[in-house]
Amino acid sequence: MNLKKGIVQVFLANIINLLFSVCNGFLLPRYLSMESYAGFKTFLLYTSYIWALHFGYLNGVYIRYGGKDKAELQGAGFRHTRKALFYFQAMVMAGGIAVAVMLRNMALLCAVISILPNSMVTLYKMAYQAVGDFYQYRLLCNTTTAMTLSLNVASICFGIDNAYWYIGIQLTAMSTVFLYYEWKFWTIGKTQTAGGQDRRRKWHGKRKKQGRIQWVPLWPEIKQNISFGFAVMLGAYIGVWITGLDKWFVKMFCCLADFAYYSFADSMLKIVNTIITAFSATLYHYFCKEQDLEKVGSLRRCILMVGAVTIAAIYPLRVFISFYLESYMEAVPIIIFIYAAQYFITVIHAVYSNLYQALGMRKMYLKRMATVLPIAFLLNFALGQIYGHGTKVYAAATLLSAVIWLLLCQKDLRQCRMMYKEWGYSVMVMLGYFYCNTMPAALGLFAYILWIFAVSNVLLRQEVGMLYGYAVESGRKIKGRYKKGN
């Protein structure tokens, strides 16, 4: 796989997805009542946790197919993998529905109903990502978001202000994409079977001649994928709790309006994650094939610089909120802190989480996550007790948790530790970031960009040249394609 090409593909996917997501992120709080918006975000909060009910199956698939050829997804093995996941998640969903009905929790019930389509769509995303087919990954990511945005806009035009209506839109979009890809893979499988390419047909040929249908057992497939991926899934699940603890503390100890502000601030992370995911989604496939320590270090430093530039999105965002969503100005200080936290989480997810998996250190990854979770909980609890239960307090706790998390990763992956100049660079970025946020937005943006340019050229000069070379090369290719198109 060409790393630069993969990063560009995912970046394009995220740019388009960002446009749709930002529209959704601004439209809903603008036109929905605070109660409806908070109800919708409660549903999303539930779905951010119940996805782990695949118990590592999806992570196992991701690990198994990492670095393999795209053709693997058209074989009988992947068809069997899809089928096993479908029945497995259908049973889990049925049990979850029973629990939600007993609890009489409508938002939880809706979240449980999303288990099957969400798991299947995630399977396709992770499979495409694992084999390096980022073009199909881009199409899949954008389809769901585009459909959701279209239905949301239509609903807003009709003046619908009901949380469960917009929850229904989420479920409809996800289910439609799931059914389309099921049909797509079923068509591929049918074509291959008709052409005599299905290996299972040869394997069970004798039984079919005797007039008996051979049932391929699903449990071994489920067991194998869970055994491969459970530790990684549990680690990722704990990671969701680490980064989501602040929202739970706000929901429990603050008022409904504070939760709405915090949820809105959290949704603005998609702006930062646009570029970040371009690296994190591609580097696992790359690390499976390339583990040169010098290249890993150079990529990490590039990510530090890209992250520093990306969080500059806070400055135009401040202006936009002040003009378009004045009622959500309370969310701006929260966004400032969680963007700073995301700067460190970027390095964790893009580099270290991928290295844990690529190097086969899944148990160590789980152990580390299990250490960070109680630290994050204690930080949220202690700061809440000392400084009062405020949204900025919990956002600051998330930032501190992210820094400690990154420090602990250095202990596990000693051969890939950050150098002193990288830590110095990160400290300088944070100092400039927080100081410039005390200025008016336009002046702050100008001062911050100058600061990052100066610090990057002093501490990471080699990587600045590398990123500049990538940008020039990509520009030439785009220009060449444009001329050919004309």
CSV table of C-alpha atoms in Angstrom, one decimal:
chain,number,residue,atom,x,y,z
A,1,MET,CA,0.0,0.0,0.0
A,2,ASN,CA,1.2,3.5,-0.8
A,3,LEU,CA,1.1,5.3,2.6
A,4,LYS,CA,0.7,8.7,1.2
A,5,LYS,CA,-2.1,7.6,-1.2
A,6,GLY,CA,-3.9,5.9,1.7
A,7,ILE,CA,-3.7,9.0,3.9
A,8,VAL,CA,-5.0,11.2,1.0
A,9,GLN,CA,-7.9,8.8,0.4
A,10,VAL,CA,-9.0,8.8,4.0
A,11,PHE,CA,-8.4,12.5,4.2
A,12,LEU,CA,-10.8,13.0,1.3
A,13,ALA,CA,-13.3,10.8,2.9
A,14,ASN,CA,-13.0,12.8,6.2
A,15,ILE,CA,-13.2,16.2,4.4
A,16,ILE,CA,-16.5,15.2,2.8
A,17,ASN,CA,-17.7,13.5,5.9
A,18,LEU,CA,-16.7,16.6,7.9
A,19,LEU,CA,-18.8,18.9,5.7
A,20,PHE,CA,-21.8,16.7,6.3
A,21,SER,CA,-21.1,16.2,10.0
A,22,VAL,CA,-20.5,19.9,10.7
A,23,CYS,CA,-23.8,20.7,8.9
A,24,ASN,CA,-25.5,18.1,11.2
A,25,GLY,CA,-23.6,19.4,14.2
A,26,PHE,CA,-24.7,23.0,13.7
A,27,LEU,CA,-28.2,22.4,12.3
A,28,LEU,CA,-29.6,20.3,15.1
A,29,PRO,CA,-28.6,22.6,18.1
A,30,ARG,CA,-29.7,25.6,16.0
A,31,TYR,CA,-33.3,24.3,15.2
A,32,LEU,CA,-34.0,21.8,17.9
A,33,SER,CA,-35.1,22.7,21.4
A,34,MET,CA,-32.5,22.1,24.1
A,35,GLU,CA,-34.5,19.2,25.5
A,36,SER,CA,-34.8,17.5,22.1
A,37,TYR,CA,-31.1,18.0,21.4
A,38,ALA,CA,-30.1,16.6,24.8
A,39,GLY,CA,-32.3,13.6,24.2
A,40,PHE,CA,-30.7,12.9,20.8
A,41,LYS,CA,-27.2,13.2,22.3
A,42,THR,CA,-28.2,10.8,25.1
A,43,PHE,CA,-29.0,8.2,22.4
A,44,LEU,CA,-25.6,8.9,20.8
A,45,LEU,CA,-23.9,8.5,24.2
A,46,TYR,CA,-25.5,5.1,24.6
A,47,THR,CA,-24.5,4.0,21.1
A,48,SER,CA,-20.9,4.9,21.9
A,49,TYR,CA,-20.8,2.1,24.5
A,50,ILE,CA,-23.0,-0.7,23.2
A,51,TRP,CA,-20.9,-1.1,20.0
A,52,ALA,CA,-18.6,-3.2,22.2
A,53,LEU,CA,-21.2,-6.0,22.3
A,54,HIS,CA,-19.5,-7.7,19.4
A,55,PHE,CA,-17.0,-8.7,22.2
A,56,GLY,CA,-13.9,-8.2,20.0
A,57,TYR,CA,-15.2,-10.0,16.9
A,58,LEU,CA,-14.7,-6.9,14.6
A,59,ASN,CA,-11.2,-6.3,16.1
A,60,GLY,CA,-10.4,-9.9,15.4
A,61,VAL,CA,-11.4,-9.5,11.8
A,62,TYR,CA,-9.3,-6.3,11.6
A,63,ILE,CA,-6.2,-8.1,12.9
A,64,ARG,CA,-6.7,-11.2,10.7
A,65,TYR,CA,-7.0,-9.2,7.5
A,66,GLY,CA,-4.4,-6.6,8.4
A,67,GLY,CA,-1.9,-6.3,5.5
A,68,LYS,CA,-3.7,-8.8,3.3
A,69,ASP,CA,-4.7,-8.4,-0.3
A,70,LYS,CA,-8.1,-6.8,-1.3
A,71,ALA,CA,-9.1,-10.0,-3.1
A,72,GLU,CA,-9.4,-11.7,0.3
A,73,LEU,CA,-12.7,-9.8,0.8
A,74,GLN,CA,-14.3,-11.6,-2.2
A,75,GLY,CA,-13.5,-15.1,-1.0
A,76,ALA,CA,-15.6,-17.7,0.9
A,77,GLY,CA,-13.8,-17.0,4.1
A,78,PHE,CA,-15.0,-13.4,4.4
A,79,ARG,CA,-18.6,-14.4,3.4
A,80,HIS,CA,-18.5,-16.9,6.3
A,81,THR,CA,-17.2,-14.1,8.6
A,82,ARG,CA,-20.1,-11.8,7.6
A,83,LYS,CA,-22.7,-14.5,8.1
A,84,ALA,CA,-21.4,-15.5,11.6
A,85,LEU,CA,-21.4,-11.8,12.7
A,86,PHE,CA,-24.9,-11.3,11.4
A,87,TYR,CA,-26.4,-14.2,13.5
A,88,PHE,CA,-24.2,-13.4,16.5
A,89,GLN,CA,-25.3,-9.7,16.6
A,90,ALA,CA,-28.9,-10.6,15.9
A,91,MET,CA,-28.9,-12.7,19.1
A,92,VAL,CA,-27.2,-10.0,21.1
A,93,MET,CA,-29.7,-7.4,19.8
A,94,ALA,CA,-32.6,-9.6,20.8
A,95,GLY,CA,-31.3,-9.9,24.4
A,96,GLY,CA,-30.6,-6.1,24.5
A,97,ILE,CA,-34.2,-5.3,23.4
A,98,ALA,CA,-35.6,-7.4,26.2
A,99,VAL,CA,-33.4,-5.5,28.8
A,100,ALA,CA,-34.3,-2.1,27.4
A,101,VAL,CA,-38.0,-3.0,27.5
A,102,MET,CA,-37.8,-4.1,31.1
A,103,LEU,CA,-36.0,-0.8,32.0
A,104,ARG,CA,-38.6,1.2,30.0
A,105,ASN,CA,-35.8,3.3,28.5
A,106,MET,CA,-36.7,4.4,25.0
A,107,ALA,CA,-33.3,6.0,24.2
A,108,LEU,CA,-31.6,2.7,25.2
A,109,LEU,CA,-34.0,0.7,23.2
A,110,CYS,CA,-33.2,2.7,20.1
A,111,ALA,CA,-29.5,2.3,20.7
A,112,VAL,CA,-29.9,-1.5,21.1
A,113,ILE,CA,-31.8,-1.6,17.8
A,114,SER,CA,-28.8,0.0,16.1
A,115,ILE,CA,-26.5,-2.9,17.2
A,116,LEU,CA,-27.0,-5.2,14.1
A,117,PRO,CA,-26.7,-2.6,11.3
A,118,ASN,CA,-24.0,-0.7,13.1
A,119,SER,CA,-21.9,-3.8,13.6
A,120,MET,CA,-22.3,-4.9,10.0
A,121,VAL,CA,-21.4,-1.5,8.6
A,122,THR,CA,-18.4,-1.3,10.9
A,123,LEU,CA,-17.3,-4.8,9.7
A,124,TYR,CA,-17.1,-3.5,6.1
A,125,LYS,CA,-15.3,-0.3,7.2
A,126,MET,CA,-12.7,-2.2,9.2
A,127,ALA,CA,-12.2,-4.9,6.5
A,128,TYR,CA,-11.6,-2.2,3.8
A,129,GLN,CA,-9.3,-0.4,6.2
A,130,ALA,CA,-7.3,-3.6,7.1
A,131,VAL,CA,-6.6,-4.5,3.4
A,132,GLY,CA,-5.8,-0.9,2.4
A,133,ASP,CA,-8.8,-0.4,0.1
A,134,PHE,CA,-9.3,3.2,1.2
A,135,TYR,CA,-11.4,4.2,-1.9
A,136,GLN,CA,-14.2,1.8,-0.8
A,137,TYR,CA,-13.7,2.9,2.8
A,138,ARG,CA,-14.2,6.5,1.7
A,139,LEU,CA,-17.4,5.7,-0.2
A,140,LEU,CA,-18.8,3.8,2.8
A,141,CYS,CA,-18.1,6.5,5.3
A,142,ASN,CA,-19.6,9.3,3.2
A,143,THR,CA,-22.8,7.5,2.2
A,144,THR,CA,-24.2,7.2,5.7
A,145,THR,CA,-23.4,10.8,6.7
A,146,ALA,CA,-24.8,12.2,3.4
A,147,MET,CA,-28.0,10.3,3.8
A,148,THR,CA,-28.4,11.4,7.5
A,149,LEU,CA,-27.8,15.1,6.5
A,150,SER,CA,-30.4,15.0,3.7
A,151,LEU,CA,-33.1,13.5,6.0
A,152,ASN,CA,-32.2,15.9,8.8
A,153,VAL,CA,-32.5,19.0,6.5
A,154,ALA,CA,-35.8,17.8,5.2
A,155,SER,CA,-37.1,17.2,8.7
A,156,ILE,CA,-36.0,20.7,9.8
A,157,CYS,CA,-37.7,22.3,6.8
A,158,PHE,CA,-40.9,20.7,8.0
A,159,GLY,CA,-40.3,22.1,11.5
A,160,ILE,CA,-40.0,18.7,13.3
A,161,ASP,CA,-38.7,19.1,16.8
A,162,ASN,CA,-38.6,15.6,18.3
A,163,ALA,CA,-35.5,13.7,19.5
A,164,TYR,CA,-36.8,10.3,18.5
A,165,TRP,CA,-37.6,11.4,15.0
A,166,TYR,CA,-33.9,12.3,14.5
A,167,ILE,CA,-32.9,9.1,16.2
A,168,GLY,CA,-35.0,7.3,13.7
A,169,ILE,CA,-33.2,9.0,10.9
A,170,GLN,CA,-29.9,7.7,12.2
A,171,LEU,CA,-31.3,4.2,12.3
A,172,THR,CA,-32.8,4.5,8.8
A,173,ALA,CA,-29.5,5.7,7.3
A,174,MET,CA,-27.4,3.0,8.9
A,175,SER,CA,-29.9,0.2,8.0
A,176,THR,CA,-30.1,1.3,4.4
A,177,VAL,CA,-26.3,1.3,4.0
A,178,PHE,CA,-26.1,-2.1,5.7
A,179,LEU,CA,-28.7,-3.6,3.4
A,180,TYR,CA,-27.0,-2.2,0.3
A,181,TYR,CA,-23.6,-3.7,1.3
A,182,GLU,CA,-25.2,-7.0,2.2
A,183,TRP,CA,-26.7,-7.1,-1.3
A,184,LYS,CA,-23.4,-6.1,-2.8
A,185,PHE,CA,-21.4,-8.9,-1.1
A,186,TRP,CA,-24.2,-11.4,-1.7
A,187,THR,CA,-24.1,-10.6,-5.4
A,188,ILE,CA,-20.3,-11.1,-5.5
A,189,GLY,CA,-20.6,-14.4,-3.7
A,190,LYS,CA,-23.4,-15.6,-6.0
A,191,THR,CA,-21.3,-14.8,-9.0
A,192,GLN,CA,-18.3,-16.6,-7.7
A,193,THR,CA,-20.3,-19.7,-6.8
A,194,ALA,CA,-21.9,-19.8,-10.2
A,195,GLY,CA,-18.3,-19.7,-11.7
A,196,GLY,CA,-17.1,-22.5,-9.6
A,197,GLN,CA,-14.8,-20.4,-7.4
A,198,ASP,CA,-16.4,-21.1,-4.1
A,199,ARG,CA,-14.0,-23.3,-2.1
A,200,ARG,CA,-16.7,-24.5,0.3
A,201,ARG,CA,-18.6,-26.0,-2.6
A,202,LYS,CA,-15.6,-28.2,-3.3
A,203,TRP,CA,-15.0,-29.0,0.4
A,204,HIS,CA,-18.6,-30.3,0.9
A,205,GLY,CA,-18.9,-31.8,-2.6
A,206,LYS,CA,-19.4,-35.4,-1.4
A,207,ARG,CA,-22.2,-34.5,1.0
A,208,LYS,CA,-24.1,-32.6,-1.7
A,209,LYS,CA,-23.9,-35.6,-4.0
A,210,GLN,CA,-25.5,-37.6,-1.4
A,211,GLY,CA,-28.4,-35.1,-1.3
A,212,ARG,CA,-27.5,-33.7,2.1
A,213,ILE,CA,-26.9,-30.0,2.8
A,214,GLN,CA,-23.7,-29.3,4.7
A,215,TRP,CA,-24.1,-26.7,7.4
A,216,VAL,CA,-20.9,-24.8,8.0
A,217,PRO,CA,-20.7,-24.2,11.8
A,218,LEU,CA,-20.6,-20.5,12.8
A,219,TRP,CA,-19.3,-20.9,16.4
A,220,PRO,CA,-15.7,-21.7,15.5
A,221,GLU,CA,-15.6,-18.5,13.4
A,222,ILE,CA,-17.1,-16.4,16.2
A,223,LYS,CA,-14.7,-18.0,18.8
A,224,GLN,CA,-11.6,-17.4,16.6
A,225,ASN,CA,-12.4,-13.7,15.9
A,226,ILE,CA,-13.3,-13.0,19.5
A,227,SER,CA,-10.1,-14.7,20.8
A,228,PHE,CA,-8.1,-12.6,18.4
A,229,GLY,CA,-9.8,-9.3,19.1
A,230,PHE,CA,-11.2,-9.4,22.6
A,231,ALA,CA,-8.2,-7.8,24.3
A,232,VAL,CA,-8.0,-5.0,21.6
A,233,MET,CA,-11.8,-4.4,21.8
A,234,LEU,CA,-11.7,-4.2,25.6
A,235,GLY,CA,-8.8,-1.8,25.4
A,236,ALA,CA,-10.6,0.3,22.9
A,237,TYR,CA,-13.8,0.1,25.0
A,238,ILE,CA,-11.9,1.3,28.0
A,239,GLY,CA,-10.5,4.1,25.8
A,240,VAL,CA,-14.1,5.2,25.0
A,241,TRP,CA,-14.8,5.3,28.8
A,242,ILE,CA,-11.6,7.3,29.4
A,243,THR,CA,-12.5,9.9,26.9
A,244,GLY,CA,-16.2,9.8,27.8
A,245,LEU,CA,-16.0,9.9,31.6
A,246,ASP,CA,-16.3,13.7,31.5
A,247,LYS,CA,-19.7,13.5,29.7
A,248,TRP,CA,-21.0,11.1,32.4
A,249,PHE,CA,-19.8,13.4,35.2
A,250,VAL,CA,-21.5,16.4,33.5
A,251,LYS,CA,-24.7,14.4,33.0
A,252,MET,CA,-24.8,13.3,36.6
A,253,PHE,CA,-23.6,16.4,38.4
A,254,CYS,CA,-24.6,19.3,36.1
A,255,CYS,CA,-27.9,20.6,34.7
A,256,LEU,CA,-29.5,19.7,31.4
A,257,ALA,CA,-28.3,22.9,29.7
A,258,ASP,CA,-24.7,22.1,30.7
A,259,PHE,CA,-25.0,18.6,29.3
A,260,ALA,CA,-26.3,20.1,26.0
A,261,TYR,CA,-23.3,22.5,25.9
A,262,TYR,CA,-20.9,19.8,26.6
A,263,SER,CA,-22.4,17.5,24.0
A,264,PHE,CA,-22.2,20.2,21.4
A,265,ALA,CA,-18.6,20.8,22.3
A,266,ASP,CA,-17.9,17.1,22.0
A,267,SER,CA,-19.5,17.0,18.6
A,268,MET,CA,-17.1,19.7,17.4
A,269,LEU,CA,-14.3,17.1,17.7
A,270,LYS,CA,-15.2,15.9,14.3
A,271,ILE,CA,-13.5,19.0,12.9
A,272,VAL,CA,-10.2,18.0,14.4
A,273,ASN,CA,-10.6,14.3,13.7
A,274,THR,CA,-10.9,14.9,10.0
A,275,ILE,CA,-7.2,15.0,9.5
A,276,ILE,CA,-6.3,12.8,12.5
A,277,THR,CA,-8.3,9.8,11.3
A,278,ALA,CA,-6.5,10.1,7.9
A,279,PHE,CA,-3.4,8.9,9.8
A,280,SER,CA,-4.9,6.6,12.4
A,281,ALA,CA,-7.0,4.7,9.8
A,282,THR,CA,-4.0,4.0,7.5
A,283,LEU,CA,-1.1,3.4,9.9
A,284,TYR,CA,-2.1,0.0,11.2
A,285,HIS,CA,-1.9,-1.5,7.6
A,286,TYR,CA,1.4,0.3,7.2
A,287,PHE,CA,2.9,-0.8,10.5
A,288,CYS,CA,1.9,-4.5,9.7
A,289,LYS,CA,4.4,-4.3,6.8
A,290,GLU,CA,6.9,-1.6,7.9
A,291,GLN,CA,8.3,-1.3,11.5
A,292,ASP,CA,11.5,0.7,10.9
A,293,LEU,CA,12.0,2.8,14.1
A,294,GLU,CA,13.3,5.8,12.3
A,295,LYS,CA,10.3,5.9,10.0
A,296,VAL,CA,7.9,5.5,12.9
A,297,GLY,CA,9.6,8.3,14.8
A,298,SER,CA,9.5,10.6,11.7
A,299,LEU,CA,5.7,9.8,11.2
A,300,ARG,CA,5.1,10.6,14.9
A,301,ARG,CA,6.7,14.0,14.6
A,302,CYS,CA,4.7,14.7,11.4
A,303,ILE,CA,1.6,13.8,13.3
A,304,LEU,CA,2.6,16.2,16.2
A,305,MET,CA,2.9,19.0,13.7
A,306,VAL,CA,-0.3,18.2,11.8
A,307,GLY,CA,-2.2,18.0,15.1
A,308,ALA,CA,-0.8,21.4,16.2
A,309,VAL,CA,-2.1,23.0,13.0
A,310,THR,CA,-5.4,21.1,13.1
A,311,ILE,CA,-6.4,22.4,16.6
A,312,ALA,CA,-6.2,25.9,15.2
A,313,ALA,CA,-9.7,25.2,14.0
A,314,ILE,CA,-10.8,26.6,17.4
A,315,TYR,CA,-10.3,30.2,16.2
A,316,PRO,CA,-12.7,30.3,13.2
A,317,LEU,CA,-15.0,28.0,15.2
A,318,ARG,CA,-15.2,30.7,18.0
A,319,VAL,CA,-16.3,33.3,15.4
A,320,PHE,CA,-18.8,31.0,13.8
A,321,ILE,CA,-20.5,30.1,17.1
A,322,SER,CA,-20.6,33.8,18.2
A,323,PHE,CA,-22.5,34.7,15.0
A,324,TYR,CA,-24.5,31.6,14.3
A,325,LEU,CA,-25.1,29.8,17.6
A,326,GLU,CA,-24.8,32.6,20.2
A,327,SER,CA,-26.9,30.5,22.7
A,328,TYR,CA,-24.0,27.9,22.7
A,329,MET,CA,-21.2,30.4,23.6
A,330,GLU,CA,-21.0,28.6,26.9
A,331,ALA,CA,-19.5,25.6,25.0
A,332,VAL,CA,-16.4,27.6,23.7
A,333,PRO,CA,-14.2,27.2,26.9
A,334,ILE,CA,-15.1,23.4,26.9
A,335,ILE,CA,-14.1,23.1,23.2
A,336,ILE,CA,-10.7,24.8,23.9
A,337,PHE,CA,-9.9,22.2,26.5
A,338,ILE,CA,-11.1,19.1,24.6
A,339,TYR,CA,-9.2,20.2,21.5
A,340,ALA,CA,-6.1,20.4,23.6
A,341,ALA,CA,-6.8,16.9,24.9
A,342,GLN,CA,-7.3,15.7,21.4
A,343,TYR,CA,-3.8,16.9,20.4
A,344,PHE,CA,-2.3,14.2,22.7
A,345,ILE,CA,-5.0,11.6,22.0
A,346,THR,CA,-4.1,11.9,18.3
A,347,VAL,CA,-0.6,10.6,18.9
A,348,ILE,CA,-2.0,7.8,21.1
A,349,HIS,CA,-4.5,6.6,18.5
A,350,ALA,CA,-2.5,7.2,15.3
A,351,VAL,CA,0.8,5.8,16.5
A,352,TYR,CA,0.7,3.8,19.8
A,353,SER,CA,-2.6,2.1,19.6
A,354,ASN,CA,-1.7,0.9,16.1
A,355,LEU,CA,1.8,-0.3,17.2
A,356,TYR,CA,0.3,-2.3,20.1
A,357,GLN,CA,-1.8,-4.2,17.6
A,358,ALA,CA,0.9,-4.5,14.8
A,359,LEU,CA,3.5,-5.7,17.3
A,360,GLY,CA,1.1,-8.3,18.8
A,361,MET,CA,1.1,-6.5,22.2
A,362,ARG,CA,-2.6,-6.9,22.7
A,363,LYS,CA,-2.5,-8.0,26.4
A,364,MET,CA,-0.1,-5.1,27.2
A,365,TYR,CA,-2.5,-2.7,25.4
A,366,LEU,CA,-5.4,-4.0,27.6
A,367,LYS,CA,-3.3,-3.7,30.7
A,368,ARG,CA,-2.3,-0.1,30.0
A,369,MET,CA,-5.9,0.9,29.3
A,370,ALA,CA,-7.1,-0.7,32.5
A,371,THR,CA,-4.5,1.4,34.3
A,372,VAL,CA,-5.5,4.7,32.6
A,373,LEU,CA,-9.3,4.3,33.3
A,374,PRO,CA,-9.1,4.6,37.1
A,375,ILE,CA,-6.7,7.4,36.8
A,376,ALA,CA,-9.1,9.3,34.5
A,377,PHE,CA,-12.0,8.6,36.9
A,378,LEU,CA,-10.0,9.8,39.9
A,379,LEU,CA,-9.0,13.0,38.1
A,380,ASN,CA,-12.6,13.8,37.1
A,381,PHE,CA,-13.8,13.0,40.7
A,382,ALA,CA,-11.0,14.9,42.5
A,383,LEU,CA,-11.2,18.0,40.3
A,384,GLY,CA,-15.0,18.0,40.6
A,385,GLN,CA,-14.7,17.9,44.4
A,386,ILE,CA,-12.0,20.5,44.6
A,387,TYR,CA,-13.1,23.0,42.1
A,388,GLY,CA,-16.8,22.3,41.9
A,389,HIS,CA,-18.9,20.4,39.3
A,390,GLY,CA,-18.4,22.6,36.3
A,391,THR,CA,-18.1,21.8,32.6
A,392,LYS,CA,-14.6,23.4,32.3
A,393,VAL,CA,-13.4,21.4,35.3
A,394,TYR,CA,-14.3,18.0,33.6
A,395,ALA,CA,-12.8,19.2,30.3
A,396,ALA,CA,-9.6,20.0,32.0
A,397,ALA,CA,-9.6,16.5,33.7
A,398,THR,CA,-9.9,15.0,30.2
A,399,LEU,CA,-6.8,17.0,29.1
A,400,LEU,CA,-4.8,15.8,32.1
A,401,SER,CA,-5.9,12.2,31.5
A,402,ALA,CA,-4.7,12.3,27.9
A,403,VAL,CA,-1.2,13.6,28.9
A,404,ILE,CA,-0.8,10.8,31.5
A,405,TRP,CA,-2.1,8.2,29.0
A,406,LEU,CA,0.6,9.3,26.5
A,407,LEU,CA,3.3,9.2,29.1
A,408,LEU,CA,2.4,5.6,30.1
A,409,CYS,CA,2.5,4.5,26.4
A,410,GLN,CA,6.2,5.5,26.5
A,411,LYS,CA,6.8,2.9,29.2
A,412,ASP,CA,5.4,0.0,27.2
A,413,LEU,CA,6.9,0.9,23.8
A,414,ARG,CA,10.4,2.0,24.9
A,415,GLN,CA,11.8,1.5,21.4
A,416,CYS,CA,9.3,4.1,20.1
A,417,ARG,CA,9.5,6.6,22.9
A,418,MET,CA,9.1,10.3,22.1
A,419,MET,CA,12.3,12.3,22.2
A,420,TYR,CA,12.9,15.3,24.5
A,421,LYS,CA,12.5,17.7,21.6
A,422,GLU,CA,9.1,16.2,20.8
A,423,TRP,CA,7.9,16.7,24.4
A,424,GLY,CA,9.4,20.2,24.2
A,425,TYR,CA,7.5,20.8,21.0
A,426,SER,CA,4.2,19.6,22.6
A,427,VAL,CA,4.7,21.9,25.6
A,428,MET,CA,5.4,24.9,23.4
A,429,VAL,CA,2.3,24.1,21.3
A,430,MET,CA,0.1,24.0,24.3
A,431,LEU,CA,1.5,27.3,25.8
A,432,GLY,CA,0.9,29.1,22.5
A,433,TYR,CA,-2.5,27.5,22.1
A,434,PHE,CA,-3.9,28.6,25.4
A,435,TYR,CA,-2.3,32.0,25.4
A,436,CYS,CA,-3.6,32.8,21.9
A,437,ASN,CA,-7.1,31.8,23.0
A,438,THR,CA,-7.1,34.7,25.4
A,439,MET,CA,-6.9,37.0,22.4
A,440,PRO,CA,-9.7,38.0,19.9
A,441,ALA,CA,-10.2,35.1,17.5
A,442,ALA,CA,-8.7,36.7,14.4
A,443,LEU,CA,-5.6,38.0,16.2
A,444,GLY,CA,-5.3,34.7,18.1
A,445,LEU,CA,-5.3,32.6,14.9
A,446,PHE,CA,-2.6,34.8,13.3
A,447,ALA,CA,-0.4,34.7,16.4
A,448,TYR,CA,-0.9,31.0,16.9
A,449,ILE,CA,0.0,30.1,13.2
A,450,LEU,CA,3.2,32.3,13.5
A,451,TRP,CA,4.1,30.6,16.8
A,452,ILE,CA,3.6,27.0,15.3
A,453,PHE,CA,5.6,27.9,12.2
A,454,ALA,CA,8.5,29.2,14.3
A,455,VAL,CA,8.5,26.4,16.9
A,456,SER,CA,8.2,23.7,14.1
A,457,ASN,CA,11.2,25.1,12.2
A,458,VAL,CA,13.3,25.3,15.3
A,459,LEU,CA,12.5,21.8,16.8
A,460,LEU,CA,11.3,19.7,13.9
A,461,ARG,CA,12.9,21.2,10.8
A,462,GLN,CA,13.5,17.9,9.0
A,463,GLU,CA,9.8,16.9,9.3
A,464,VAL,CA,8.7,20.4,8.1
A,465,GLY,CA,10.7,19.8,4.9
A,466,MET,CA,9.1,16.4,4.6
A,467,LEU,CA,5.6,17.7,4.9
A,468,TYR,CA,6.3,20.5,2.5
A,469,GLY,CA,7.6,17.9,0.0
A,470,TYR,CA,4.5,15.8,0.3
A,471,ALA,CA,2.3,18.9,-0.2
A,472,VAL,CA,4.2,20.0,-3.3
A,473,GLU,CA,4.1,16.5,-4.8
A,474,SER,CA,0.4,16.1,-4.1
A,475,GLY,CA,-0.3,19.5,-5.7
A,476,ARG,CA,1.6,18.5,-8.8
A,477,LYS,CA,-0.4,15.3,-9.1
A,478,ILE,CA,-3.7,17.1,-8.7
A,479,LYS,CA,-2.7,19.7,-11.2
A,480,GLY,CA,-1.6,17.0,-13.7
A,481,ARG,CA,-5.0,15.2,-13.3
A,482,TYR,CA,-6.8,18.5,-13.8
A,483,LYS,CA,-5.0,19.1,-17.1
A,484,LYS,CA,-5.7,15.6,-18.3
A,485,GLY,CA,-9.3,16.1,-17.5
A,486,ASN,CA,-9.4,19.3,-19.6
